[in-house]
Amino acid sequence: MKTVAVTGIGALTRDARGVEALWQHLLSESFPPAPPPTFDASLFRSDRSYIIDPVKQQDEINAIVDREGGDLEPYRHFPCAGYGLLAATEALKQAGVGCVERTQMGISIATTSGGLMDVYAESGGDSSPHIRHNSQCGSAAMLLAETLNLGGPVSTFSCACVSGIASITYGYQRVSQGDVPIMLVGGCDMVREADYAGFNALRAVSPDVCRPFDVDRKGMVMGDGAAMLVLEDLGYARERGANPLAILSGSGLSADGYHITAPRSDGLVRAMRQALVGSGITTGDIGYINCHGTGTPANDGVELEALKSVFGEDATVSISSTKGAVGHLLGSSGALEAVISILALRNGLVPPMPTTKKTDAGHSFRVPLSGSSLPFNSDYVMSNSLGFGGLNGSLVFAAPTKLTTGQCDEQL
Amino acid sequence: MNSQPSDNDIVVTQAFCELPNDEGDVYTLSTKKMEGGESSEHHVRFLPEINLSSLDRKKSKRHTKLSYRVSLLLEQLLESSGLQPEVFSGPDSGFVSGSGYGCMSTTQGIHTTLRKDGPRKIDAIEFAKSTHSYPLSINGIKYQLLGPSVAIVSSEVAGVDAIQCAADWIKSDRCKRVLVVAYESFSPLLADHVLTVNRELNGCYSFIESISVLLLERRADVESRGGNILATIDGIKTFGGSGEDLKRQLLDSMMSIWRSRPSNSGVICCSHRNKKLCDLENDVLTSFSEDRSFQCDSGSKQLYGESLGASALLDLVYLLNSPRKSKTKDPDHWIINCLDTRRGGGVIGLTKGAEGFRETL
């Protein structure tokens, strides 16, 4: 098995273009949710969101497509793919991926629907060829592969909010098994009015803000955007002089087998244990856990229960959810939170949860309440996702310093 | 063939599918060709209609037509496998699906409601059903499949990706067995979409809805319980690229399946509806046959029609289940080719098991 390094990361949220801006945004605790710019939400239970105004991104998307020599037209109709392109180019740049690497690079993308079929569905079949030919669930990955001229395999995962971790795990398997030396993985998603209506119907949305793990939490706030990671064989990375930001040391996937919309803790417990075993570490090695933390009463309670099962009733590891600052990015949430986990690992800091004032009793985890970042000193972080149908995913990232000389030599 | 059978081989122990029959509806798109004014008709054939309202209330509320169909196939598979439900349920069983269009037919219904009746008429349960992983989740709950569970929607290669995931999970001890489902399910609007795109690509096939289910396990586990092995998976490769790059990658992938080419091998050709891709595959097959001949078969498409993301697995089920449907079923070793209209593809290599082929299609 090859060691899988993360050599590039990229992100786009409503309030942050790029990972540096994202990190600063998380530390700043500013920018509350606002009404969606893409549809009228006044009839809904909530009209709050972290939804991006696609018009504001178009110039930069145009510039990238122009530079890469791609076809701009599809990106006008499918902003989801454009968001993915923005995050992807940032990750590729940081990883120093050039034309040579791209010929072997595969892509594995997560999305829920990303609005890829909606335009066609709403046109009643009367649409332009650009819309028709991209009206498939896998079109964002395909467009990115075409625009960036990626020569490796192209895959798309759509399994609710676990999609991001599923797509990253698939890339991890391809690289660790030596099928391809380098993969672009992550997620891009766009909140459609139908998603907004659906989560409102489920009464899963908060009328004001998302307060993960707060005693007064009332639900989630939806957002959209993208996050991408460059995963590569450590030996391949070293050979071309790329700098590992982190090592993806393990991943876990599981199902609860319980309920379509209500989670249960045992599935997440198994996913976390799988990721820990795959990483060859114990719970004491983990310094921070980026939780799914949607801010719904059910999710956060179950997640705490699962964390206590794995880490112990008296565990004091730092936990947080970043959904109170960026929203719930659906299919791309797992990828964004993986990026945030790596940023936290590299900075040794858990950003504050801007909307969380007082957490549930009955646990001893360290939680960064509003106004207080939490420093931590550890070489491992974990990122968890839960999705509809009781699907669960867990990733563990290690600091590059955890690489032994032996591992480096073996890879080279 | 890579080597002698090994305990760690990934093997197929069950394979079933559902195909359209004469009772199913057909959607037709007539095309007047530009040259010569010739007309042609292409079709989408649907699976036989299921009336969910005739089921008990709990079932009819819980299922979509698609998830119910998957449920029926799983019932059939479980019964045939001889595995006790208590063995089958639990964290050792994973579940993965592959489909080009996923649950878009359900999603489209949400859009129609939204536009016609407004956002407040969106039903929470119907919304949950529009998730592409719904057929997996609802059946995973029913059968208590607690291992890894993901839904893949990678266009025409989705089925190959799904079987790749299953092999990954078994190899890396994430679980002992994986149910692999590949399907395409079309609403009339989606059928029109598929045919319109096909017309613009000058595609030559008609399309079908289909569902295929496979059970993948490790050889040692099957042998320890005295189970039958339908086939051993010799290799799975997915790749990208277009044009000459795609041609090279397809050939390399086919060559990589067996270290030394077995004497009696065959290829289930993709025979892609896009003529350029079909020609590309033919060039690759010519190169592939340079050192040794092999048999060629057009797989399920020639008999039933194209099923997009479900085609590769349908080909696999076809290969394992229908000895009398084709005269070219003699070889023990097969490669199934799959190409995506836009980019890349995948190949699956397999060797038939001692039980050989069955007649269930």
Coordinates of C-alpha atoms in Angstrom, one line a residue, chain A:
Chain A
M1 CA 0.0 0.0 0.0
K2 CA 1.2 3.5 -0.9
T3 CA 1.2 6.3 1.6
V4 CA -1.3 9.0 0.4
A5 CA -0.3 12.6 0.8
V6 CA -2.4 15.7 0.5
T7 CA -0.4 18.2 -1.5
G8 CA -3.0 20.8 -2.4
I9 CA -6.3 22.1 -1.1
G10 CA -8.8 24.6 -2.4
A11 CA -12.1 25.9 -1.2
L12 CA -15.0 28.2 -2.0
T13 CA -17.8 29.2 0.3
R14 CA -20.1 32.2 0.3
D15 CA -17.6 34.3 2.3
A16 CA -14.3 32.8 1.3
R17 CA -12.6 32.4 -2.0
G18 CA -9.5 30.2 -1.2
V19 CA -8.3 28.3 1.8
E20 CA -6.4 31.3 3.4
A21 CA -9.6 33.4 3.2
L22 CA -11.5 30.5 4.6
W23 CA -9.2 30.1 7.6
Q24 CA -9.4 33.8 8.3
H25 CA -13.2 33.7 7.9
L26 CA -13.4 30.9 10.5
L27 CA -11.3 32.9 12.9
S28 CA -13.2 36.1 12.4
E29 CA -16.6 34.8 13.5
S30 CA -18.3 37.3 11.2
F31 CA -20.7 37.1 8.2
P32 CA -24.1 35.8 9.4
P33 CA -26.4 33.9 7.1
A34 CA -28.6 35.9 4.7
P35 CA -31.5 35.2 2.3
P36 CA -30.6 33.1 -0.8
P37 CA -29.5 35.3 -3.8
T38 CA -30.8 32.7 -6.2
F39 CA -34.5 32.3 -5.3
D40 CA -37.2 33.8 -3.1
A41 CA -37.2 32.1 0.3
S42 CA -39.8 34.3 1.9
L43 CA -42.4 31.5 1.9
F44 CA -40.2 29.1 3.8
R45 CA -39.9 28.5 7.6
S46 CA -36.4 30.0 7.3
D47 CA -35.0 32.4 4.8
R48 CA -31.4 32.1 6.0
S49 CA -28.5 30.6 4.0
Y50 CA -24.9 30.7 3.1
I51 CA -25.7 30.4 -0.6
I52 CA -23.3 31.9 -3.1
D53 CA -24.4 34.5 -5.7
P54 CA -23.2 32.7 -8.8
V55 CA -23.0 36.0 -10.8
K56 CA -20.2 37.1 -8.5
Q57 CA -18.1 34.1 -9.3
Q58 CA -18.6 34.1 -13.1
D59 CA -15.8 36.5 -14.0
E60 CA -13.2 34.4 -12.3
I61 CA -14.6 31.2 -13.7
N62 CA -14.5 32.8 -17.2
A63 CA -10.9 33.7 -16.7
I64 CA -9.9 30.2 -15.7
V65 CA -11.8 28.5 -18.5
D66 CA -10.3 31.0 -20.9
R67 CA -6.8 30.3 -19.6
E68 CA -7.3 26.5 -19.7
G69 CA -8.7 26.7 -23.2
G70 CA -12.0 25.1 -22.2
D71 CA -15.6 25.6 -23.3
L72 CA -17.2 28.4 -21.2
E73 CA -20.8 27.8 -22.2
P74 CA -21.6 24.8 -19.9
Y75 CA -20.2 26.8 -16.9
R76 CA -22.8 29.5 -17.5
H77 CA -25.6 27.0 -17.0
F78 CA -24.1 24.9 -14.2
P79 CA -22.5 27.1 -11.5
C80 CA -21.9 24.0 -9.4
A81 CA -19.2 22.9 -11.8
G82 CA -17.8 26.4 -11.8
Y83 CA -17.5 26.4 -8.1
G84 CA -15.6 23.1 -8.4
L85 CA -13.3 24.6 -11.0
L86 CA -12.4 27.5 -8.7
A87 CA -11.5 25.2 -5.8
A88 CA -9.8 22.7 -8.1
T89 CA -7.5 25.3 -9.7
E90 CA -6.5 26.5 -6.3
A91 CA -5.6 23.0 -5.1
L92 CA -3.7 22.2 -8.3
K93 CA -1.7 25.4 -8.0
Q94 CA -0.8 24.7 -4.4
A95 CA 0.3 21.2 -5.3
G96 CA 2.3 22.4 -8.2
V97 CA 0.5 20.1 -10.6
G98 CA 1.4 20.8 -14.2
C99 CA 0.5 19.4 -17.6
V100 CA 2.6 16.3 -17.0
E101 CA 0.9 15.3 -13.8
R102 CA -2.5 16.1 -15.2
T103 CA -2.1 13.4 -17.9
Q104 CA -2.2 10.8 -15.1
M105 CA -4.5 12.5 -12.7
G106 CA -7.9 11.0 -11.9
I107 CA -10.9 12.9 -10.5
S108 CA -13.5 11.8 -8.0
I109 CA -16.1 14.4 -7.2
A110 CA -19.0 14.5 -4.7
T111 CA -22.3 16.3 -5.3
T112 CA -26.0 15.8 -4.3
S113 CA -27.5 16.9 -7.5
G114 CA -25.7 20.2 -7.9
G115 CA -28.4 21.5 -10.1
L116 CA -27.0 19.4 -13.0
M117 CA -30.4 18.0 -14.0
D118 CA -32.6 20.8 -12.8
V119 CA -32.2 23.1 -15.8
Y120 CA -33.2 20.4 -18.1
A121 CA -36.1 19.2 -15.9
E122 CA -37.5 22.7 -15.7
S123 CA -37.1 23.4 -19.4
G124 CA -39.6 20.6 -20.1
G125 CA -37.1 19.1 -22.5
D126 CA -36.7 22.3 -24.5
S127 CA -33.1 23.2 -23.9
S128 CA -29.9 23.9 -25.7
P129 CA -27.4 21.2 -26.5
H130 CA -25.0 22.6 -23.9
I131 CA -27.6 22.0 -21.2
R132 CA -28.7 18.6 -22.6
H133 CA -25.2 17.2 -22.9
N134 CA -24.3 18.2 -19.3
S135 CA -27.6 17.2 -17.8
Q136 CA -26.2 14.2 -15.9
C137 CA -25.3 13.7 -12.3
G138 CA -21.7 13.2 -13.2
S139 CA -21.3 16.2 -15.4
A140 CA -19.4 18.4 -13.0
A141 CA -16.5 15.9 -12.7
M142 CA -16.6 15.4 -16.5
L143 CA -16.5 19.1 -17.2
L144 CA -13.6 19.6 -14.8
A145 CA -11.7 16.6 -16.3
E146 CA -12.2 18.1 -19.8
T147 CA -11.4 21.7 -18.8
L148 CA -8.3 20.7 -16.8
N149 CA -7.3 18.0 -19.3
L150 CA -7.1 15.3 -16.6
G151 CA -6.1 12.0 -18.2
G152 CA -7.1 9.6 -15.3
P153 CA -10.4 8.0 -14.3
V154 CA -13.5 10.2 -13.7
S155 CA -16.0 9.3 -10.9
T156 CA -18.9 11.0 -9.2
F157 CA -20.4 10.1 -5.8
S158 CA -23.8 11.1 -4.7
C159 CA -24.8 9.7 -1.3
A160 CA -26.3 12.7 0.5
C161 CA -24.0 14.4 3.0
V162 CA -21.5 11.5 3.1
S163 CA -20.7 12.1 -0.6
G164 CA -17.6 14.1 0.1
I165 CA -16.0 11.4 2.3
A166 CA -17.0 8.8 -0.2
S167 CA -15.3 10.6 -3.1
I168 CA -12.2 11.2 -1.0
T169 CA -12.1 7.5 0.1
Y170 CA -12.4 6.4 -3.5
G171 CA -9.4 8.6 -4.5
Y172 CA -7.5 7.3 -1.4
Q173 CA -8.1 3.7 -2.6
R174 CA -7.0 4.5 -6.2
V175 CA -3.7 6.1 -5.0
S176 CA -2.9 3.7 -2.1
Q177 CA -3.4 0.7 -4.4
G178 CA -1.2 2.2 -7.0
D179 CA -3.9 2.4 -9.7
V180 CA -3.1 6.1 -10.3
P181 CA -0.3 8.2 -8.8
I182 CA -2.4 11.4 -8.3
M183 CA -6.1 12.2 -7.8
L184 CA -8.2 15.4 -7.6
V185 CA -10.9 14.7 -5.0
G186 CA -13.6 16.7 -3.3
G187 CA -17.0 18.0 -3.8
C188 CA -19.0 20.8 -5.4
D189 CA -22.6 21.5 -4.8
M190 CA -25.2 24.1 -5.3
V191 CA -28.4 24.6 -3.2
R192 CA -31.4 24.3 -5.3
E193 CA -34.8 25.6 -4.3
A194 CA -36.0 22.0 -4.2
D195 CA -33.3 21.2 -1.6
Y196 CA -34.2 24.3 0.4
A197 CA -37.9 23.3 0.3
G198 CA -37.0 19.7 1.2
F199 CA -35.0 20.5 4.3
N200 CA -37.7 23.0 5.3
A201 CA -40.3 20.3 5.0
L202 CA -38.2 18.1 7.2
R203 CA -38.1 20.9 9.7
A204 CA -34.4 20.5 9.8
V205 CA -33.6 24.2 9.3
S206 CA -33.0 26.9 11.8
P207 CA -35.0 30.1 11.5
D208 CA -32.0 32.2 12.3
V209 CA -28.5 30.7 12.7
C210 CA -27.0 27.3 13.0
R211 CA -25.7 26.6 16.5
P212 CA -23.9 23.3 16.5
F213 CA -23.8 21.5 19.8
D214 CA -25.5 24.4 21.5
V215 CA -28.2 23.6 24.1
D216 CA -30.5 26.0 22.1
R217 CA -29.8 24.6 18.7
K218 CA -32.7 24.8 16.3
G219 CA -31.4 23.3 13.1
M220 CA -29.1 23.7 10.1
V221 CA -28.5 26.6 7.7
M222 CA -27.8 25.5 4.1
G223 CA -24.9 26.8 2.1
D224 CA -23.1 26.0 -1.1
G225 CA -19.6 25.9 -2.5
A226 CA -16.8 23.5 -3.2
A227 CA -13.6 22.1 -1.8
M228 CA -10.9 20.0 -3.5
L229 CA -7.9 18.1 -2.4
V230 CA -4.9 16.8 -4.4
L231 CA -4.1 13.3 -3.2
E232 CA -1.0 11.6 -4.4
D233 CA 1.4 8.8 -3.7
L234 CA 4.0 10.2 -1.3
G235 CA 6.8 8.8 -3.4
Y236 CA 5.4 10.5 -6.5
A237 CA 5.0 13.8 -4.6
R238 CA 8.6 13.7 -3.3
E239 CA 10.0 12.8 -6.7
R240 CA 8.4 15.9 -8.2
G241 CA 9.3 18.1 -5.3
A242 CA 5.7 18.6 -4.0
N243 CA 5.2 19.5 -0.3
P244 CA 2.9 17.2 1.6
L245 CA 0.4 19.3 3.7
A246 CA -0.9 16.2 5.4
I247 CA -1.2 12.5 5.1
L248 CA -4.6 10.9 4.6
S249 CA -3.9 8.0 7.0
G250 CA -7.3 6.3 7.2
S251 CA -11.0 6.4 6.3
G252 CA -14.1 4.6 7.5
L253 CA -17.5 4.1 5.9
S254 CA -20.6 2.5 7.4
A255 CA -24.4 2.5 7.6
D256 CA -26.7 2.6 10.6
G257 CA -29.5 0.5 9.1
Y258 CA -31.9 2.4 11.2
H259 CA -33.9 5.3 9.6
I260 CA -33.9 7.4 6.4
T261 CA -33.6 10.8 8.2
A262 CA -32.8 10.0 11.8
P263 CA -29.3 9.0 12.7
R264 CA -28.1 6.4 15.3
S265 CA -24.8 6.4 16.9
D266 CA -23.5 2.9 16.3
G267 CA -22.9 3.4 12.6
L268 CA -20.7 6.4 13.2
V269 CA -18.9 4.5 15.9
R270 CA -17.9 1.8 13.4
A271 CA -16.8 4.4 10.8
M272 CA -14.6 6.2 13.3
R273 CA -13.1 2.9 14.5
Q274 CA -12.4 1.8 11.0
A275 CA -10.6 5.1 10.3
L276 CA -8.5 4.8 13.5
V277 CA -7.5 1.2 12.7
G278 CA -6.6 2.1 9.2
S279 CA -4.4 4.8 10.5
G280 CA -2.8 2.5 13.0
I281 CA -3.5 4.9 15.9
T282 CA -5.6 5.0 19.0
T283 CA -8.1 7.6 20.2
G284 CA -5.5 9.3 22.3
D285 CA -3.6 10.3 19.2
I286 CA -6.4 12.4 17.8
G287 CA -6.1 16.1 18.7
Y288 CA -9.2 17.5 17.0
I289 CA -12.4 16.1 15.5
N290 CA -14.3 18.2 12.9
C291 CA -17.8 16.8 13.5
H292 CA -20.8 16.7 11.1
G293 CA -22.5 19.0 13.7
T294 CA -25.5 20.1 11.6
G295 CA -27.0 22.0 14.6
T296 CA -30.2 19.8 14.5
P297 CA -31.2 18.5 17.9
A298 CA -31.1 14.9 16.6
N299 CA -27.8 14.9 14.8
D300 CA -25.7 16.6 17.4
G301 CA -27.0 14.5 20.2
V302 CA -26.3 11.3 18.4
E303 CA -22.9 12.4 17.3
L304 CA -21.9 13.2 20.9
E305 CA -23.1 9.8 21.9
A306 CA -21.0 8.2 19.2
L307 CA -17.9 10.3 20.2
K308 CA -18.3 9.2 23.8
S309 CA -18.5 5.6 22.8
V310 CA -15.3 5.7 20.8
F311 CA -13.2 8.3 22.8
G312 CA -14.6 7.6 26.3
E313 CA -17.0 9.2 28.7
D314 CA -14.3 11.4 30.1
A315 CA -12.5 12.2 26.8
T316 CA -11.2 15.8 26.5
V317 CA -10.3 15.8 22.8
S318 CA -11.3 19.1 21.1
I319 CA -14.4 18.9 18.9
S320 CA -16.2 21.4 16.8
S321 CA -18.5 21.9 13.8
T322 CA -17.8 24.6 11.3
K323 CA -21.3 24.6 9.9
G324 CA -22.2 27.6 12.2
A325 CA -19.8 29.7 10.1
V326 CA -20.1 28.3 6.6
G327 CA -23.4 26.5 6.5
H328 CA -24.2 22.9 5.5
L329 CA -22.7 22.4 2.1
L330 CA -24.5 19.1 1.5
G331 CA -22.6 16.9 -0.9
S332 CA -19.5 19.0 -0.7
S333 CA -19.6 19.4 3.2
G334 CA -17.4 16.4 3.7
A335 CA -14.7 17.7 1.4
L336 CA -14.8 21.3 2.9
E337 CA -14.6 19.9 6.4
A338 CA -11.6 17.7 5.3
V339 CA -9.9 20.9 4.1
I340 CA -10.7 22.7 7.4
S341 CA -9.4 19.7 9.4
I342 CA -6.1 20.0 7.5
L343 CA -6.0 23.7 8.2
A344 CA -6.6 23.1 11.8
L345 CA -3.9 20.4 11.9
R346 CA -1.4 22.7 10.3
N347 CA -2.2 25.6 12.6
G348 CA -2.7 23.6 15.7
L349 CA -5.8 25.5 16.4
V350 CA -9.6 24.8 16.4
P351 CA -11.5 27.9 15.2
P352 CA -14.3 29.1 17.4
M353 CA -17.9 28.2 16.8
P354 CA -19.3 31.7 16.3
T355 CA -22.9 30.8 17.2
T356 CA -22.4 28.3 20.0
K357 CA -22.7 29.8 23.5
K358 CA -23.4 26.9 25.8
T359 CA -23.1 23.2 24.9
D360 CA -25.0 20.1 26.0
A361 CA -24.1 18.8 29.5
G362 CA -23.0 15.2 29.9
H363 CA -19.7 15.3 28.0
S364 CA -16.2 16.5 28.7
F365 CA -15.0 17.3 25.2
R366 CA -13.3 20.6 24.7
V367 CA -15.5 22.8 22.6
P368 CA -14.4 26.2 21.2
L369 CA -17.4 28.4 22.1
S370 CA -18.0 31.7 20.4
G371 CA -15.0 34.0 20.9
S372 CA -12.5 31.3 21.9
S373 CA -10.2 29.3 19.6
L374 CA -8.7 26.2 21.1
P375 CA -5.0 25.4 20.5
F376 CA -4.1 21.7 20.4
N377 CA -0.9 19.8 20.1
S378 CA -1.4 16.6 18.2
D379 CA -0.4 15.0 14.9
Y380 CA -3.8 13.6 14.0
V381 CA -7.2 15.1 13.3
M382 CA -10.5 13.4 12.3
S383 CA -13.3 14.6 10.1
N384 CA -16.8 13.0 10.2
S385 CA -19.9 13.1 8.1
L386 CA -23.4 11.6 8.4
G387 CA -26.0 11.5 5.7
F388 CA -29.6 10.5 4.9
G389 CA -30.3 6.9 5.1
G390 CA -27.9 6.5 8.1
L391 CA -24.7 6.6 6.0
N392 CA -21.5 7.6 7.8
G393 CA -18.0 8.5 6.9
S394 CA -14.8 9.3 8.8
L395 CA -11.3 10.4 7.7
V396 CA -8.1 10.7 9.7
F397 CA -5.3 13.1 8.6
A398 CA -1.8 13.0 10.0
A399 CA 0.8 15.7 10.1
P400 CA 3.6 15.1 7.5
T401 CA 6.0 15.1 10.4
K402 CA 4.5 11.7 11.3
L403 CA 6.3 10.2 8.3
T404 CA 9.2 8.1 9.3
T405 CA 12.4 8.1 7.3
G406 CA 11.6 4.5 6.4
Q407 CA 8.3 5.5 4.9
C408 CA 10.0 8.2 2.8
D409 CA 12.8 5.9 1.6
E410 CA 10.4 3.2 0.8
Q411 CA 8.3 5.5 -1.3
L412 CA 11.3 7.0 -3.1

